[in-house]
mmCIF file of C-alpha atoms in Angstrom:
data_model
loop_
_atom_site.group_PDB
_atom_site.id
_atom_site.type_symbol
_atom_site.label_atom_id
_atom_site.label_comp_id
_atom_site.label_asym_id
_atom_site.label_seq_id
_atom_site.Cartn_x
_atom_site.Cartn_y
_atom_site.Cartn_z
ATOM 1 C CA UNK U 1006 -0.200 -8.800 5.000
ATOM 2 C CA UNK U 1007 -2.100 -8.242 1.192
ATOM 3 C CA UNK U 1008 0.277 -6.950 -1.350
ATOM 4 C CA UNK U 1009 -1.139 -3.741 -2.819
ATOM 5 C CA UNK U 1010 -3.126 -4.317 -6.317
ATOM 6 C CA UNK U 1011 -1.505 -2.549 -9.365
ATOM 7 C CA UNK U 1012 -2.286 1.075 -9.637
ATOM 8 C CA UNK U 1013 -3.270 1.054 -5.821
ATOM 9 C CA UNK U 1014 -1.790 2.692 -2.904
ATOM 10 C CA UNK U 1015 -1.613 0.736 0.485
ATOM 11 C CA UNK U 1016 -3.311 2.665 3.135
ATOM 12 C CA UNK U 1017 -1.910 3.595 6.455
ATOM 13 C CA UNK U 1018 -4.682 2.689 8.575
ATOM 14 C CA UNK U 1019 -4.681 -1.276 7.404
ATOM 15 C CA UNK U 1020 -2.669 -3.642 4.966
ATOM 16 C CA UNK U 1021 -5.911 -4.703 3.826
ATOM 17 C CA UNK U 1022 -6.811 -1.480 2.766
ATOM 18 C CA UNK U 1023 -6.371 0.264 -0.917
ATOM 19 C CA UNK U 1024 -6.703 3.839 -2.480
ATOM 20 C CA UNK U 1025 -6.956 3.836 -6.221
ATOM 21 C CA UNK U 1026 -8.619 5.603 -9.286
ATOM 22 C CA UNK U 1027 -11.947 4.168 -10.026
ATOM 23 C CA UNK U 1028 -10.656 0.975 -12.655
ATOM 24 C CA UNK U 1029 -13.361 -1.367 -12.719
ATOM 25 C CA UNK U 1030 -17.499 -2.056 -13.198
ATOM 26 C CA UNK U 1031 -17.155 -3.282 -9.665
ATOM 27 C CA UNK U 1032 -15.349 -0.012 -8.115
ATOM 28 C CA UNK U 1033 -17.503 2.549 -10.104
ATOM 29 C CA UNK U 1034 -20.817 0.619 -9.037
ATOM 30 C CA UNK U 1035 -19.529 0.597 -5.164
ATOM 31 C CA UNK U 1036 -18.708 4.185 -5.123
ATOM 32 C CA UNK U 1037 -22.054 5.201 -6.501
ATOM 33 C CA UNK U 1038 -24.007 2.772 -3.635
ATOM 34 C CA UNK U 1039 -21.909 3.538 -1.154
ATOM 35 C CA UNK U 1040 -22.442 7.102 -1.991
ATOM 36 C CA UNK U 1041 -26.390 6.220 -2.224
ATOM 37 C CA UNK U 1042 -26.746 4.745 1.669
ATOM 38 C CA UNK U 1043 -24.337 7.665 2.675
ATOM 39 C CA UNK U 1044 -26.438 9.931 1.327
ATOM 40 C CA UNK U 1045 -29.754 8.981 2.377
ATOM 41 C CA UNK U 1046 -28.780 7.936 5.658
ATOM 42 C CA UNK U 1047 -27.580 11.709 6.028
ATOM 43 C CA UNK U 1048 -30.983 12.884 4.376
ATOM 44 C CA UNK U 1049 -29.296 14.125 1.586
ATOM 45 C CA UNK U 1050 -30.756 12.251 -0.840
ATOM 46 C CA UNK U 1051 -34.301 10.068 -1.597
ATOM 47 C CA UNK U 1052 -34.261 6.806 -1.939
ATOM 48 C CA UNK U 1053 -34.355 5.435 -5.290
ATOM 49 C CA UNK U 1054 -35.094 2.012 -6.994
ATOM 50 C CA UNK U 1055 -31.226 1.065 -8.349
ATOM 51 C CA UNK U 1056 -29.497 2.052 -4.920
ATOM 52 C CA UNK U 1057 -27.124 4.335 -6.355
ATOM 53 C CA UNK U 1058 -26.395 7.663 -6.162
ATOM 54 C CA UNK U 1059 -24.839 9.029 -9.667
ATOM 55 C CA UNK U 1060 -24.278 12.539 -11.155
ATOM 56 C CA UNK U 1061 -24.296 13.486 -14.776
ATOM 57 C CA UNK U 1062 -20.900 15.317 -14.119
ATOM 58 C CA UNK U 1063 -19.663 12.041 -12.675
ATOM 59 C CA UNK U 1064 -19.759 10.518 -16.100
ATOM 60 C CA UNK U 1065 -17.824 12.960 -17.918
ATOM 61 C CA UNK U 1066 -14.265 12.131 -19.122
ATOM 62 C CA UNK U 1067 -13.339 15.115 -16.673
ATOM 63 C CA UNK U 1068 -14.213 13.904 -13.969
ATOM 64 C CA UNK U 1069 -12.318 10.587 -12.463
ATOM 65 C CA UNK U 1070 -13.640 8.860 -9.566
ATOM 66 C CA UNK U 1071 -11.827 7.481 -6.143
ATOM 67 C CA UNK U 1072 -11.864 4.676 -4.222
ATOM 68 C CA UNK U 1073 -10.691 3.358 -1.325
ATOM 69 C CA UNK U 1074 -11.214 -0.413 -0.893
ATOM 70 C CA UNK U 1075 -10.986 -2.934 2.026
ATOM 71 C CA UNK U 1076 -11.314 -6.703 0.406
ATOM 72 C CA UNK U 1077 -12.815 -5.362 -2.711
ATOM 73 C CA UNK U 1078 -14.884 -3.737 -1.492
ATOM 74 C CA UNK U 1079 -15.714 0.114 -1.729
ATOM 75 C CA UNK U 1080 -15.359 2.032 2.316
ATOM 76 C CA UNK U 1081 -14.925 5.254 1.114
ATOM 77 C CA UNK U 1082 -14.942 7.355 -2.196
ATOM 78 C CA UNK U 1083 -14.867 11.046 -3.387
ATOM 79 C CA UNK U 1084 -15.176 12.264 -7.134
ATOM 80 C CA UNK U 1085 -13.281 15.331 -8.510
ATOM 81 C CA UNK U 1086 -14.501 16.866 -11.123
ATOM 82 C CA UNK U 1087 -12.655 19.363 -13.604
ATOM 83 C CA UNK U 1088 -14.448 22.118 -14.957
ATOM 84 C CA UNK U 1089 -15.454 20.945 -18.492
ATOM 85 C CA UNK U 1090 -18.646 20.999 -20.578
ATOM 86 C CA UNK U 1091 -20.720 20.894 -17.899
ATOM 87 C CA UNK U 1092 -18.855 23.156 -15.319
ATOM 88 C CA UNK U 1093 -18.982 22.530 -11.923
ATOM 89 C CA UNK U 1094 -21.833 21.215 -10.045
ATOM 90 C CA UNK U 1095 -21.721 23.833 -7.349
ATOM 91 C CA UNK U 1096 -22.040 26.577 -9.764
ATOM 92 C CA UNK U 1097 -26.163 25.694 -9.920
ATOM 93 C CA UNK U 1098 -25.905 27.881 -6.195
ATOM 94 C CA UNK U 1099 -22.753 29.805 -6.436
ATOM 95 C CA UNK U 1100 -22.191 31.140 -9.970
ATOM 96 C CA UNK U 1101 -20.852 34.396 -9.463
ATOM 97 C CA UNK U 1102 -17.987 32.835 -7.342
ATOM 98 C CA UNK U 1103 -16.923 29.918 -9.757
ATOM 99 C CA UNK U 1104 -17.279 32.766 -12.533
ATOM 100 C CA UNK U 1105 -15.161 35.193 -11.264
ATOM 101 C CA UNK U 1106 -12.608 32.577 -11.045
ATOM 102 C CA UNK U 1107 -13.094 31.058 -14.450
ATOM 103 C CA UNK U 1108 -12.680 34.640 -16.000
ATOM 104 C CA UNK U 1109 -9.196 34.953 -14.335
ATOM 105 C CA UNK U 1110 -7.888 31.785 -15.929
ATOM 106 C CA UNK U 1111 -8.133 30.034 -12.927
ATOM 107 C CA UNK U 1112 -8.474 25.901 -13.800
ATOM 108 C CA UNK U 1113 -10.625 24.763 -11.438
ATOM 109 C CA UNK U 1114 -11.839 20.952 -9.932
ATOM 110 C CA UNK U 1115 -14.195 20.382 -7.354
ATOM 111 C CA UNK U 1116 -14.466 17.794 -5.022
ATOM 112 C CA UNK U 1117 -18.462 16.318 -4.458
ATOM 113 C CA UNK U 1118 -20.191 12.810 -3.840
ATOM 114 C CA UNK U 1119 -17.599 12.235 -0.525
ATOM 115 C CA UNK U 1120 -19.149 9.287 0.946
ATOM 116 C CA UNK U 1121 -17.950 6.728 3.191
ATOM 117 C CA UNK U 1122 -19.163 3.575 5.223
ATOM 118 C CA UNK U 1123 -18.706 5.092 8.597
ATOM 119 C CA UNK U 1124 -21.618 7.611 10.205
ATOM 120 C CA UNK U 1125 -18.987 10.313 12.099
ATOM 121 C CA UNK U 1126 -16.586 12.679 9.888
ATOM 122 C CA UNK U 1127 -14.185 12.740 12.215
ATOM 123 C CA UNK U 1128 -13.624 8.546 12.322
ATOM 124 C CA UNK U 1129 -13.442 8.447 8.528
ATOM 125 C CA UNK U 1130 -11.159 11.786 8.645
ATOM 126 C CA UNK U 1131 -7.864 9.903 8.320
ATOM 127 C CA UNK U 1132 -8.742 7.341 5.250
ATOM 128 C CA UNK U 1133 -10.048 10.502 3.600
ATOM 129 C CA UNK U 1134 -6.751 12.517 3.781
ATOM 130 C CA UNK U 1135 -5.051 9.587 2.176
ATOM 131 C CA UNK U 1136 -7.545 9.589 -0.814
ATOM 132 C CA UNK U 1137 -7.472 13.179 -1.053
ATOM 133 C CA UNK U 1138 -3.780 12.689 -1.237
ATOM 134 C CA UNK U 1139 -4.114 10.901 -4.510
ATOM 135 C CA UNK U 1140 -6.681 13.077 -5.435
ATOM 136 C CA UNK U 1141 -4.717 16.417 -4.829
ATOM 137 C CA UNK U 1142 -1.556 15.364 -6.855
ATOM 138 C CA UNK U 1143 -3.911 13.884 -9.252
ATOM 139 C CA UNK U 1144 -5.427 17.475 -9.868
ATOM 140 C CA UNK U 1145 -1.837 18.982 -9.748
ATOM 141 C CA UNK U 1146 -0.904 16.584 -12.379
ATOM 142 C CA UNK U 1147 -3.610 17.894 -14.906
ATOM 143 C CA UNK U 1148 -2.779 21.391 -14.130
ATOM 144 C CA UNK U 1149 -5.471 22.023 -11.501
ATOM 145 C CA UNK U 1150 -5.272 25.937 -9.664
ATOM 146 C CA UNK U 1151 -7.983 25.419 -7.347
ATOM 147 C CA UNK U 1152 -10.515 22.454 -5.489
ATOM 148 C CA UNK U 1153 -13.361 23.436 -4.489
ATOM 149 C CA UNK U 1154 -15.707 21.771 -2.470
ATOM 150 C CA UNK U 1155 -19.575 23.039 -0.889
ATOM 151 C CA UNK U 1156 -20.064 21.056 2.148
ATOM 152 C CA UNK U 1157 -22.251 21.360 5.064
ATOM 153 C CA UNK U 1158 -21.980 24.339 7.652
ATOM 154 C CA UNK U 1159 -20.681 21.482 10.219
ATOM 155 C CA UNK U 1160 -18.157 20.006 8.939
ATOM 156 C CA UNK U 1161 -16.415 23.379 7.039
ATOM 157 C CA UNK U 1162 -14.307 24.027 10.507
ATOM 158 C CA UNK U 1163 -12.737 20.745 9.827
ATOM 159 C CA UNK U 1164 -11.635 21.267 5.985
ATOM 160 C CA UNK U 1165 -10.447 24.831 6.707
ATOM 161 C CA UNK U 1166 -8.015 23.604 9.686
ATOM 162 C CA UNK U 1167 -7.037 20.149 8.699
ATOM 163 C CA UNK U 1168 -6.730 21.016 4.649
ATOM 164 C CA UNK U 1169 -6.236 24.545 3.999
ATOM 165 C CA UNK U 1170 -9.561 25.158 2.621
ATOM 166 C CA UNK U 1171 -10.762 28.724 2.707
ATOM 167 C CA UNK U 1172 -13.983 29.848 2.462
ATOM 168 C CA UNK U 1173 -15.312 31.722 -0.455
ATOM 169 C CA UNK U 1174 -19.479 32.755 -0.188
ATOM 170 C CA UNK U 1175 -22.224 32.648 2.130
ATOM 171 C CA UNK U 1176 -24.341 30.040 3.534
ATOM 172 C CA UNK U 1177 -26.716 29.026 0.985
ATOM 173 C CA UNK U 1178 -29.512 25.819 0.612
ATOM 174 C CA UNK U 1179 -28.039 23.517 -2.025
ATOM 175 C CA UNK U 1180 -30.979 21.949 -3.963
ATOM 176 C CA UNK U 1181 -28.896 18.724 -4.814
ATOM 177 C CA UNK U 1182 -28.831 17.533 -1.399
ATOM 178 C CA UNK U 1183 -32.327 18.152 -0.757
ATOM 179 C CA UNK U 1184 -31.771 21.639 0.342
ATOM 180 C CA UNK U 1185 -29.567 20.861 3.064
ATOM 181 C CA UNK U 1186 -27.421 24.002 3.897
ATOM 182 C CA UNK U 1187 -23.851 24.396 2.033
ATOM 183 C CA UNK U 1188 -21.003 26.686 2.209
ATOM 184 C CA UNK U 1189 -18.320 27.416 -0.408
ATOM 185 C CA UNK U 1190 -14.515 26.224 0.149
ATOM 186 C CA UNK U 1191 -11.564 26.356 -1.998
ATOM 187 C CA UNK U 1192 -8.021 25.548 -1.568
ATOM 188 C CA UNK U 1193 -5.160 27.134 -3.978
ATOM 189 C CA UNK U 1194 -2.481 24.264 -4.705
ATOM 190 C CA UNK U 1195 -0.367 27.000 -6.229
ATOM 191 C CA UNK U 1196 -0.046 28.880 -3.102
ATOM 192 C CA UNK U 1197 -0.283 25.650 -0.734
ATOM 193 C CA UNK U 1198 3.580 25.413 -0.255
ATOM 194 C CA UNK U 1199 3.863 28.631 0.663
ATOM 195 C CA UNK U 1200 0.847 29.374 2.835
ATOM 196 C CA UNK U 1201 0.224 25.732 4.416
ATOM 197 C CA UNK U 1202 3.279 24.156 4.583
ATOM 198 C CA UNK U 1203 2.608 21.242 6.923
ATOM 199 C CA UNK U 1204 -1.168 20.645 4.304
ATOM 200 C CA UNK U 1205 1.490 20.568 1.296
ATOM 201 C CA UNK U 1206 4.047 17.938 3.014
ATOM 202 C CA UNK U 1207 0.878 15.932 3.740
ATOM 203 C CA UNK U 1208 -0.304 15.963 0.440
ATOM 204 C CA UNK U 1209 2.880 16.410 -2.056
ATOM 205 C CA UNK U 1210 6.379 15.809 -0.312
ATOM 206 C CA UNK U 1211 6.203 11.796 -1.383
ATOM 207 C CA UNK U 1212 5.294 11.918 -5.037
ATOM 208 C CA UNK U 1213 2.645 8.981 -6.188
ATOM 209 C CA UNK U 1214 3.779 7.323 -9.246
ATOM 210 C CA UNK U 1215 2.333 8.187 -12.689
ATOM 211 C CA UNK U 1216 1.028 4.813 -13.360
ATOM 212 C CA UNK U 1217 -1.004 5.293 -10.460
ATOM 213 C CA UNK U 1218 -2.556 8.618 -11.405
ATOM 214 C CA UNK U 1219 -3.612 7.523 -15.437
ATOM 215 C CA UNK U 1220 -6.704 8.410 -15.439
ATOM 216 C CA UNK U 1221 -10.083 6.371 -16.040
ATOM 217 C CA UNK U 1222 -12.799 6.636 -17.930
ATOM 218 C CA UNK U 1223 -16.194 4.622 -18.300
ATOM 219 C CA UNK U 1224 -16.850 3.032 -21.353
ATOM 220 C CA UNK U 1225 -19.738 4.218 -23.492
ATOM 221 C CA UNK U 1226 -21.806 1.114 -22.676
ATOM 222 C CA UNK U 1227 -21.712 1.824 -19.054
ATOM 223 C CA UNK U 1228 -22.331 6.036 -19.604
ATOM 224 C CA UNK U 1229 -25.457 4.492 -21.223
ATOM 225 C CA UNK U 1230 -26.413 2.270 -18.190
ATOM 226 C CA UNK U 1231 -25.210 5.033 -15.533
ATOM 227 C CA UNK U 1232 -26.903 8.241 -17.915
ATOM 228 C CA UNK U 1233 -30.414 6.188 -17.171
ATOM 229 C CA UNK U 1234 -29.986 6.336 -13.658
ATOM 230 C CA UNK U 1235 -29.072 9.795 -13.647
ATOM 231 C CA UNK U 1236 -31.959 11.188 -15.497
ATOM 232 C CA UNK U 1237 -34.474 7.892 -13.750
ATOM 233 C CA UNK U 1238 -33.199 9.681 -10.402
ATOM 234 C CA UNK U 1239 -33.485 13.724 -11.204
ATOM 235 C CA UNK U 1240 -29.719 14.086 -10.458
ATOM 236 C CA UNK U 1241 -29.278 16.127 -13.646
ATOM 237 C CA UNK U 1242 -30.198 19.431 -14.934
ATOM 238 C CA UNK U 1243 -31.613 20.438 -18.050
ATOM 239 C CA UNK U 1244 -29.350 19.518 -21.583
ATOM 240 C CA UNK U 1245 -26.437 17.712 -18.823
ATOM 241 C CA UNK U 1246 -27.076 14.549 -20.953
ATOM 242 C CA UNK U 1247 -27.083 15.575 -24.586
ATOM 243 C CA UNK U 1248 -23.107 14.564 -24.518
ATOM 244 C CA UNK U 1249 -23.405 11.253 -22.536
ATOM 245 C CA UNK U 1250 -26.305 9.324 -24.070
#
């Protein structure tokens, strides 16, 4: 059996498996491929000459990438990303709801660039809960209200009965995945306990230590390399990169 890697979690589904915050050039560069053949396999995304899918949200210092690794190397990976200078990606098609929100005080995160090796949701569904696990107390720990998430029509039954997602707008074409149909979701981790009892045990009733939650950030040197690829790629919006060159 491996022994778990510092600042790693053993996963449930295999010794040989490991859920962690993004660390290394290695991890960051395998979430952003895998993300990349994920993507485009899906026809969410167009090919592109460096393999890698990257957002410029993703290389903000509030965001924090995770990974889930099986012999080094990256299976699955999510990002979350906590509404900062840039806000939140999903705000470029649902505004009004991430604004009305924000104006309450709310501290919001949202979870985007899910990607794993598999091709079915539902055979990747269990390794995911675990990473969201160290995601969701990761968010807690930085005073996160609510995750949000926009994810394809499909798959929203899932997060809404498995995770205690709720759903928050309309049906709507999402330009970053090649207009590929989204909806809006949103969990409350303040009202989890209460309202979704058996979602909070899942996520919070074993608490993950602190040493495993520090957060990570990329170096400038590799915000450079990553910033080209963003803008290279079109996965950026107007004035996203005046902060990260």
């Amino acid at each position: 059996m491996s022994t778990p890697r510092p600042n790693s979690l053993p996963s449930n589904t295999s010794p040989n498996i490991s859920l962690q915050l993004a660390r290394t050039n290695d991890q960051y560069c395998g979430a952003f491929e895998l993300a990349y053949k994920s993507y485009c396999r899906a026809g969410l995304d167009n090919p592109n000459e460096y393999g890698m899918r990257v957002t410029a949200h993703q290389l903000l210092d509030t965001s924090q990438v995770f990974v889930a690794t099986y012999h080094e190397e990256v299976i699955c990976t999510l990002t979350l990303v906590r509404d900062g200078e840039l806000g939140l990606p999903m705000e470029a098609v649902y505004p009004q709801e991430i604004a009305s929100r924000r104006n309450r005080g709310l501290r919001l995160a949202e979870v985007t660039c899910l990607a794993d090796r598999r091709l079915s949701p539902k055979r990747f569904f269990t390794l995911f809960c675990e990473l969201s696990r160290l995601m969701a107390q990761f968010a807690e720990l930085h005073g996160v209200d609510e995750i949000w998430i926009a994810c394809h029509p499909n798959h929203a039954l899932l997060y809404e009965r498995r995770l205690a997602f709720e759903r928050q707008g309309e049906l709507s074409d999402y330009p970053a995945v090649l207009g590929n149909p989204a909806v809006p979701l949103c969990v409350d981790l303040r009202e989890l306990k209460v309202n979704y009892p058996r979602v909070w045990r899942q996520f919070f009733s074993e608490r993950i230590a602190e040493d495993i939650l520090s957060p990570s950030h990329l170096c400038p040197e590799q915000k450079a390399f990553y910033s080209t690829i963003v803008q290279h790629c079109g996965n950026v919006r107007e004035g996203e990169l005046v902060e990260l060159a």
